[in-house]
mmCIF file with all atom_site columns, C-alpha atoms in Angstrom:
data_model
loop_
_atom_site.group_PDB
_atom_site.id
_atom_site.type_symbol
_atom_site.label_atom_id
_atom_site.label_alt_id
_atom_site.label_comp_id
_atom_site.label_asym_id
_atom_site.label_entity_id
_atom_site.label_seq_id
_atom_site.pdbx_PDB_ins_code
_atom_site.Cartn_x
_atom_site.Cartn_y
_atom_site.Cartn_z
_atom_site.occupancy
_atom_site.B_iso_or_equiv
_atom_site.pdbx_formal_charge
_atom_site.auth_seq_id
_atom_site.auth_comp_id
_atom_site.auth_asym_id
_atom_site.auth_atom_id
_atom_site.pdbx_PDB_model_num
ATOM 1   C CA . MET A 1 1   ? -2.740  -70.087 -66.546 1.00 50.00 ? 1   MET A CA 1
ATOM 2   C CA . ILE A 1 2   ? -5.924  -68.433 -65.157 1.00 56.00 ? 2   ILE A CA 1
ATOM 3   C CA . ASN A 1 3   ? -5.968  -70.464 -61.670 1.00 78.00 ? 3   ASN A CA 1
ATOM 4   C CA . ARG A 1 4   ? -2.199  -70.358 -60.889 1.00 83.00 ? 4   ARG A CA 1
ATOM 5   C CA . ARG A 1 5   ? -1.898  -70.427 -57.513 1.00 87.00 ? 5   ARG A CA 1
ATOM 6   C CA . MET A 1 6   ? 0.597   -68.124 -55.341 1.00 86.00 ? 6   MET A CA 1
ATOM 7   C CA . ALA A 1 7   ? 3.103   -71.356 -54.688 1.00 88.00 ? 7   ALA A CA 1
ATOM 8   C CA . TYR A 1 8   ? 3.703   -71.798 -57.908 1.00 86.00 ? 8   TYR A CA 1
ATOM 9   C CA . ILE A 1 9   ? 4.444   -68.144 -58.948 1.00 86.00 ? 9   ILE A CA 1
ATOM 10  C CA . LEU A 1 10  ? 6.687   -68.315 -55.915 1.00 87.00 ? 10  LEU A CA 1
ATOM 11  C CA . ARG A 1 11  ? 8.817   -71.121 -56.649 1.00 85.00 ? 11  ARG A CA 1
ATOM 12  C CA . GLU A 1 12  ? 12.744  -70.564 -55.500 1.00 80.00 ? 12  GLU A CA 1
ATOM 13  C CA . GLN A 1 13  ? 11.983  -67.470 -55.066 1.00 86.00 ? 13  GLN A CA 1
ATOM 14  C CA . ASN A 1 14  ? 14.220  -65.282 -52.709 1.00 91.00 ? 14  ASN A CA 1
ATOM 15  C CA . PRO A 1 15  ? 12.676  -62.655 -51.332 1.00 95.00 ? 15  PRO A CA 1
ATOM 16  C CA . LEU A 1 16  ? 14.271  -59.928 -50.316 1.00 97.00 ? 16  LEU A CA 1
ATOM 17  C CA . ILE A 1 17  ? 14.249  -59.614 -46.374 1.00 98.00 ? 17  ILE A CA 1
ATOM 18  C CA . LEU A 1 18  ? 15.188  -56.395 -44.114 1.00 98.00 ? 18  LEU A CA 1
ATOM 19  C CA . GLN A 1 19  ? 15.890  -55.933 -40.199 1.00 98.00 ? 19  GLN A CA 1
ATOM 20  C CA . ALA A 1 20  ? 13.398  -52.805 -39.300 1.00 98.00 ? 20  ALA A CA 1
ATOM 21  C CA . THR A 1 21  ? 16.138  -50.811 -38.267 1.00 97.00 ? 21  THR A CA 1
ATOM 22  C CA . GLU A 1 22  ? 17.854  -50.842 -41.746 1.00 98.00 ? 22  GLU A CA 1
ATOM 23  C CA . THR A 1 23  ? 17.930  -47.417 -43.270 1.00 98.00 ? 23  THR A CA 1
ATOM 24  C CA . VAL A 1 24  ? 15.854  -46.529 -46.593 1.00 98.00 ? 24  VAL A CA 1
ATOM 25  C CA . SER A 1 25  ? 18.890  -46.141 -48.154 1.00 97.00 ? 25  SER A CA 1
ATOM 26  C CA . ASN A 1 26  ? 20.621  -49.457 -47.765 1.00 98.00 ? 26  ASN A CA 1
ATOM 27  C CA . ALA A 1 27  ? 17.227  -50.700 -48.560 1.00 98.00 ? 27  ALA A CA 1
ATOM 28  C CA . CYS A 1 28  ? 17.451  -48.652 -51.820 1.00 97.00 ? 28  CYS A CA 1
ATOM 29  C CA . LYS A 1 29  ? 20.733  -49.944 -52.641 1.00 98.00 ? 29  LYS A CA 1
ATOM 30  C CA . ALA A 1 30  ? 19.641  -53.618 -51.818 1.00 98.00 ? 30  ALA A CA 1
ATOM 31  C CA . MET A 1 31  ? 16.209  -53.481 -53.794 1.00 97.00 ? 31  MET A CA 1
ATOM 32  C CA . ARG A 1 32  ? 18.821  -51.931 -56.763 1.00 97.00 ? 32  ARG A CA 1
ATOM 33  C CA . GLU A 1 33  ? 21.480  -54.584 -56.879 1.00 97.00 ? 33  GLU A CA 1
ATOM 34  C CA . ARG A 1 34  ? 18.742  -56.968 -56.533 1.00 96.00 ? 34  ARG A CA 1
ATOM 35  C CA . HIS A 1 35  ? 16.604  -55.751 -59.380 1.00 94.00 ? 35  HIS A CA 1
ATOM 36  C CA . VAL A 1 36  ? 13.068  -55.801 -57.269 1.00 94.00 ? 36  VAL A CA 1
ATOM 37  C CA . GLY A 1 37  ? 10.848  -53.408 -56.260 1.00 94.00 ? 37  GLY A CA 1
ATOM 38  C CA . SER A 1 38  ? 10.004  -53.960 -52.699 1.00 97.00 ? 38  SER A CA 1
ATOM 39  C CA . VAL A 1 39  ? 11.357  -55.030 -49.538 1.00 98.00 ? 39  VAL A CA 1
ATOM 40  C CA . LEU A 1 40  ? 9.537   -57.562 -46.879 1.00 98.00 ? 40  LEU A CA 1
ATOM 41  C CA . VAL A 1 41  ? 10.757  -55.603 -43.064 1.00 98.00 ? 41  VAL A CA 1
ATOM 42  C CA . VAL A 1 42  ? 10.824  -58.157 -39.846 1.00 98.00 ? 42  VAL A CA 1
ATOM 43  C CA . ASP A 1 43  ? 11.485  -58.160 -36.749 1.00 96.00 ? 43  ASP A CA 1
ATOM 44  C CA . GLU A 1 44  ? 14.529  -60.666 -35.062 1.00 94.00 ? 44  GLU A CA 1
ATOM 45  C CA . ARG A 1 45  ? 12.438  -62.939 -35.144 1.00 94.00 ? 45  ARG A CA 1
ATOM 46  C CA . GLU A 1 46  ? 11.302  -63.198 -38.971 1.00 93.00 ? 46  GLU A CA 1
ATOM 47  C CA . HIS A 1 47  ? 8.370   -61.804 -38.228 1.00 96.00 ? 47  HIS A CA 1
ATOM 48  C CA . LEU A 1 48  ? 6.890   -59.835 -41.159 1.00 98.00 ? 48  LEU A CA 1
ATOM 49  C CA . LEU A 1 49  ? 6.155   -56.105 -40.352 1.00 98.00 ? 49  LEU A CA 1
ATOM 50  C CA . GLY A 1 50  ? 5.727   -54.241 -43.387 1.00 98.00 ? 50  GLY A CA 1
ATOM 51  C CA . ILE A 1 51  ? 7.166   -53.958 -46.812 1.00 98.00 ? 51  ILE A CA 1
ATOM 52  C CA . PHE A 1 52  ? 9.085   -50.898 -48.234 1.00 98.00 ? 52  PHE A CA 1
ATOM 53  C CA . THR A 1 53  ? 8.950   -50.186 -52.007 1.00 97.00 ? 53  THR A CA 1
ATOM 54  C CA . GLY A 1 54  ? 9.908   -47.269 -54.261 1.00 95.00 ? 54  GLY A CA 1
ATOM 55  C CA . ARG A 1 55  ? 6.772   -45.222 -53.397 1.00 95.00 ? 55  ARG A CA 1
ATOM 56  C CA . ASP A 1 56  ? 7.848   -45.485 -49.929 1.00 97.00 ? 56  ASP A CA 1
ATOM 57  C CA . ALA A 1 57  ? 11.030  -43.966 -50.439 1.00 97.00 ? 57  ALA A CA 1
ATOM 58  C CA . VAL A 1 58  ? 9.680   -41.325 -52.324 1.00 96.00 ? 58  VAL A CA 1
ATOM 59  C CA . LYS A 1 59  ? 7.674   -40.209 -49.812 1.00 96.00 ? 59  LYS A CA 1
ATOM 60  C CA . VAL A 1 60  ? 10.460  -39.945 -46.912 1.00 96.00 ? 60  VAL A CA 1
ATOM 61  C CA . LEU A 1 61  ? 12.397  -37.769 -49.741 1.00 95.00 ? 61  LEU A CA 1
ATOM 62  C CA . ALA A 1 62  ? 9.562   -35.789 -50.540 1.00 96.00 ? 62  ALA A CA 1
ATOM 63  C CA . LYS A 1 63  ? 9.484   -35.200 -46.680 1.00 95.00 ? 63  LYS A CA 1
ATOM 64  C CA . GLY A 1 64  ? 13.238  -34.008 -46.678 1.00 95.00 ? 64  GLY A CA 1
ATOM 65  C CA . GLY A 1 65  ? 14.305  -37.171 -44.418 1.00 93.00 ? 65  GLY A CA 1
ATOM 66  C CA . ASP A 1 66  ? 17.742  -38.355 -44.712 1.00 95.00 ? 66  ASP A CA 1
ATOM 67  C CA . ALA A 1 67  ? 17.566  -41.698 -46.494 1.00 95.00 ? 67  ALA A CA 1
ATOM 68  C CA . ALA A 1 68  ? 20.821  -42.563 -44.397 1.00 96.00 ? 68  ALA A CA 1
ATOM 69  C CA . ASN A 1 69  ? 19.381  -41.852 -40.866 1.00 97.00 ? 69  ASN A CA 1
ATOM 70  C CA . VAL A 1 70  ? 15.775  -42.991 -41.768 1.00 97.00 ? 70  VAL A CA 1
ATOM 71  C CA . PRO A 1 71  ? 14.737  -46.520 -40.590 1.00 98.00 ? 71  PRO A CA 1
ATOM 72  C CA . LEU A 1 72  ? 13.118  -49.029 -42.369 1.00 98.00 ? 72  LEU A CA 1
ATOM 73  C CA . ASP A 1 73  ? 10.092  -48.763 -39.559 1.00 97.00 ? 73  ASP A CA 1
ATOM 74  C CA . GLN A 1 74  ? 9.355   -45.202 -39.750 1.00 97.00 ? 74  GLN A CA 1
ATOM 75  C CA . ALA A 1 75  ? 9.471   -45.459 -43.337 1.00 97.00 ? 75  ALA A CA 1
ATOM 76  C CA . MET A 1 76  ? 7.502   -48.907 -44.305 1.00 98.00 ? 76  MET A CA 1
ATOM 77  C CA . THR A 1 77  ? 3.640   -49.689 -45.109 1.00 97.00 ? 77  THR A CA 1
ATOM 78  C CA . ALA A 1 78  ? 3.079   -51.608 -42.109 1.00 97.00 ? 78  ALA A CA 1
ATOM 79  C CA . HIS A 1 79  ? 0.812   -54.334 -41.470 1.00 96.00 ? 79  HIS A CA 1
ATOM 80  C CA . PRO A 1 80  ? 0.361   -55.008 -45.707 1.00 97.00 ? 80  PRO A CA 1
ATOM 81  C CA . VAL A 1 81  ? -2.093  -57.089 -47.203 1.00 97.00 ? 81  VAL A CA 1
ATOM 82  C CA . THR A 1 82  ? -1.139  -60.998 -47.436 1.00 97.00 ? 82  THR A CA 1
ATOM 83  C CA . LEU A 1 83  ? -2.034  -63.705 -49.156 1.00 95.00 ? 83  LEU A CA 1
ATOM 84  C CA . ALA A 1 84  ? -1.548  -67.746 -48.866 1.00 96.00 ? 84  ALA A CA 1
ATOM 85  C CA . PRO A 1 85  ? 0.156   -69.936 -51.195 1.00 95.00 ? 85  PRO A CA 1
ATOM 86  C CA . ASP A 1 86  ? -3.031  -71.604 -51.856 1.00 94.00 ? 86  ASP A CA 1
ATOM 87  C CA . GLN A 1 87  ? -4.412  -68.367 -52.699 1.00 94.00 ? 87  GLN A CA 1
ATOM 88  C CA . LYS A 1 88  ? -4.837  -67.855 -57.067 1.00 92.00 ? 88  LYS A CA 1
ATOM 89  C CA . ALA A 1 89  ? -3.240  -65.404 -59.149 1.00 87.00 ? 89  ALA A CA 1
ATOM 90  C CA . ILE A 1 90  ? -6.774  -63.106 -59.572 1.00 89.00 ? 90  ILE A CA 1
ATOM 91  C CA . ASP A 1 91  ? -6.790  -63.265 -55.497 1.00 91.00 ? 91  ASP A CA 1
ATOM 92  C CA . ALA A 1 92  ? -3.337  -61.311 -55.816 1.00 91.00 ? 92  ALA A CA 1
ATOM 93  C CA . LEU A 1 93  ? -4.417  -58.462 -58.723 1.00 90.00 ? 93  LEU A CA 1
ATOM 94  C CA . ARG A 1 94  ? -8.369  -57.934 -57.492 1.00 91.00 ? 94  ARG A CA 1
ATOM 95  C CA . ALA A 1 95  ? -6.042  -57.067 -54.457 1.00 94.00 ? 95  ALA A CA 1
ATOM 96  C CA . MET A 1 96  ? -3.975  -54.699 -55.952 1.00 93.00 ? 96  MET A CA 1
ATOM 97  C CA . SER A 1 97  ? -6.472  -53.405 -57.920 1.00 90.00 ? 97  SER A CA 1
ATOM 98  C CA . ASP A 1 98  ? -8.586  -53.095 -54.864 1.00 93.00 ? 98  ASP A CA 1
ATOM 99  C CA . GLY A 1 99  ? -5.483  -51.890 -52.394 1.00 94.00 ? 99  GLY A CA 1
ATOM 100 C CA . GLY A 1 100 ? -4.021  -49.612 -54.886 1.00 93.00 ? 100 GLY A CA 1
ATOM 101 C CA . PHE A 1 101 ? -0.306  -51.147 -54.594 1.00 94.00 ? 101 PHE A CA 1
ATOM 102 C CA . ARG A 1 102 ? 1.962   -53.495 -56.518 1.00 94.00 ? 102 ARG A CA 1
ATOM 103 C CA . HIS A 1 103 ? 3.099   -56.261 -54.341 1.00 96.00 ? 103 HIS A CA 1
ATOM 104 C CA . ILE A 1 104 ? 2.146   -58.464 -51.813 1.00 97.00 ? 104 ILE A CA 1
ATOM 105 C CA . PRO A 1 105 ? 3.872   -60.710 -49.263 1.00 97.00 ? 105 PRO A CA 1
ATOM 106 C CA . VAL A 1 106 ? 2.600   -64.102 -49.068 1.00 97.00 ? 106 VAL A CA 1
ATOM 107 C CA . LEU A 1 107 ? 2.408   -66.000 -46.054 1.00 96.00 ? 107 LEU A CA 1
ATOM 108 C CA . ASP A 1 108 ? 2.224   -69.244 -44.776 1.00 95.00 ? 108 ASP A CA 1
ATOM 109 C CA . ARG A 1 109 ? 1.041   -69.558 -40.908 1.00 94.00 ? 109 ARG A CA 1
ATOM 110 C CA . GLY A 1 110 ? 3.316   -66.336 -40.440 1.00 93.00 ? 110 GLY A CA 1
ATOM 111 C CA . ARG A 1 111 ? 6.023   -67.804 -42.640 1.00 94.00 ? 111 ARG A CA 1
ATOM 112 C CA . ILE A 1 112 ? 7.436   -65.313 -45.199 1.00 96.00 ? 112 ILE A CA 1
ATOM 113 C CA . VAL A 1 113 ? 7.040   -67.422 -48.270 1.00 94.00 ? 113 VAL A CA 1
ATOM 114 C CA . GLY A 1 114 ? 7.700   -64.825 -50.818 1.00 95.00 ? 114 GLY A CA 1
ATOM 115 C CA . VAL A 1 115 ? 6.225   -61.512 -52.043 1.00 96.00 ? 115 VAL A CA 1
ATOM 116 C CA . VAL A 1 116 ? 4.697   -60.855 -55.802 1.00 93.00 ? 116 VAL A CA 1
ATOM 117 C CA . SER A 1 117 ? 4.381   -57.765 -57.718 1.00 90.00 ? 117 SER A CA 1
ATOM 118 C CA . ARG A 1 118 ? 1.869   -57.279 -60.438 1.00 85.00 ? 118 ARG A CA 1
ATOM 119 C CA . ALA A 1 119 ? 5.169   -57.735 -63.032 1.00 84.00 ? 119 ALA A CA 1
ATOM 120 C CA . ASP A 1 120 ? 4.601   -61.806 -61.930 1.00 82.00 ? 120 ASP A CA 1
ATOM 121 C CA . PHE A 1 121 ? 1.521   -62.292 -63.831 1.00 76.00 ? 121 PHE A CA 1
ATOM 122 C CA . LYS A 1 122 ? 0.239   -63.040 -67.198 1.00 68.00 ? 122 LYS A CA 1
ATOM 123 C CA . GLY A 1 123 ? -1.566  -61.317 -69.702 1.00 61.00 ? 123 GLY A CA 1
ATOM 124 C CA . VAL A 1 124 ? -4.608  -63.836 -69.611 1.00 53.00 ? 124 VAL A CA 1
ATOM 125 C CA . GLU A 1 125 ? -4.593  -63.529 -65.608 1.00 61.00 ? 125 GLU A CA 1
ATOM 126 C CA . ILE A 1 126 ? -4.167  -59.386 -66.099 1.00 54.00 ? 126 ILE A CA 1
ATOM 127 C CA . ASP A 1 127 ? -7.627  -59.769 -68.555 1.00 58.00 ? 127 ASP A CA 1
ATOM 128 C CA . ARG A 1 128 ? -9.631  -61.790 -66.598 1.00 57.00 ? 128 ARG A CA 1
ATOM 129 C CA . LEU A 1 129 ? -9.292  -58.929 -64.168 1.00 54.00 ? 129 LEU A CA 1
ATOM 130 C CA . ASP A 1 130 ? -9.772  -56.636 -66.510 1.00 58.00 ? 130 ASP A CA 1
ATOM 131 C CA . GLU A 1 131 ? -13.318 -58.869 -67.630 1.00 62.00 ? 131 GLU A CA 1
ATOM 132 C CA . GLU A 1 132 ? -14.317 -58.635 -63.904 1.00 54.00 ? 132 GLU A CA 1
ATOM 133 C CA . GLU A 1 133 ? -14.111 -54.787 -63.356 1.00 54.00 ? 133 GLU A CA 1
ATOM 134 C CA . GLY A 1 134 ? -15.605 -54.362 -66.697 1.00 58.00 ? 134 GLY A CA 1
ATOM 135 C CA . LEU A 1 135 ? -18.306 -56.131 -65.892 1.00 48.00 ? 135 LEU A CA 1
ATOM 136 C CA . ALA A 1 136 ? -18.976 -54.816 -62.094 1.00 50.00 ? 136 ALA A CA 1
ATOM 137 C CA . GLU A 1 137 ? -18.829 -51.392 -63.741 1.00 57.00 ? 137 GLU A CA 1
ATOM 138 C CA . ARG A 1 138 ? -21.659 -52.296 -66.210 1.00 58.00 ? 138 ARG A CA 1
ATOM 139 C CA . ILE A 1 139 ? -23.868 -53.962 -62.981 1.00 60.00 ? 139 ILE A CA 1
ATOM 140 C CA . LEU A 1 140 ? -23.421 -50.249 -61.217 1.00 57.00 ? 140 LEU A CA 1
#
């Protein structure tokens, strides 16, 4: 269970993918309709440019931006941390913990496979991360 690979977690996933020119408003509507917390932002060749989450939407609005006119490429987190399908759940949890984010795109040789969020992981995987972090704190 604690050695699950990204490919297993993502099986049959259909991630929300939008072009960089789409607006923040359209992205938020799509996220709500699909009940997801992120959008993978791509160029015209479907190459990942960034990730857009609810946190990014809040930043746009807090700065006085008009969600109907701000394109995703101006609101997204560019060049996000990514994982490969053969990496393990604990790798994703470590990256999320270290980076302070909750979503990670999964790519296979540049091709989008999906996106994992903290909610995709089982309690035993999260417990393992907590144990590792506790051990690291005791060593330091």
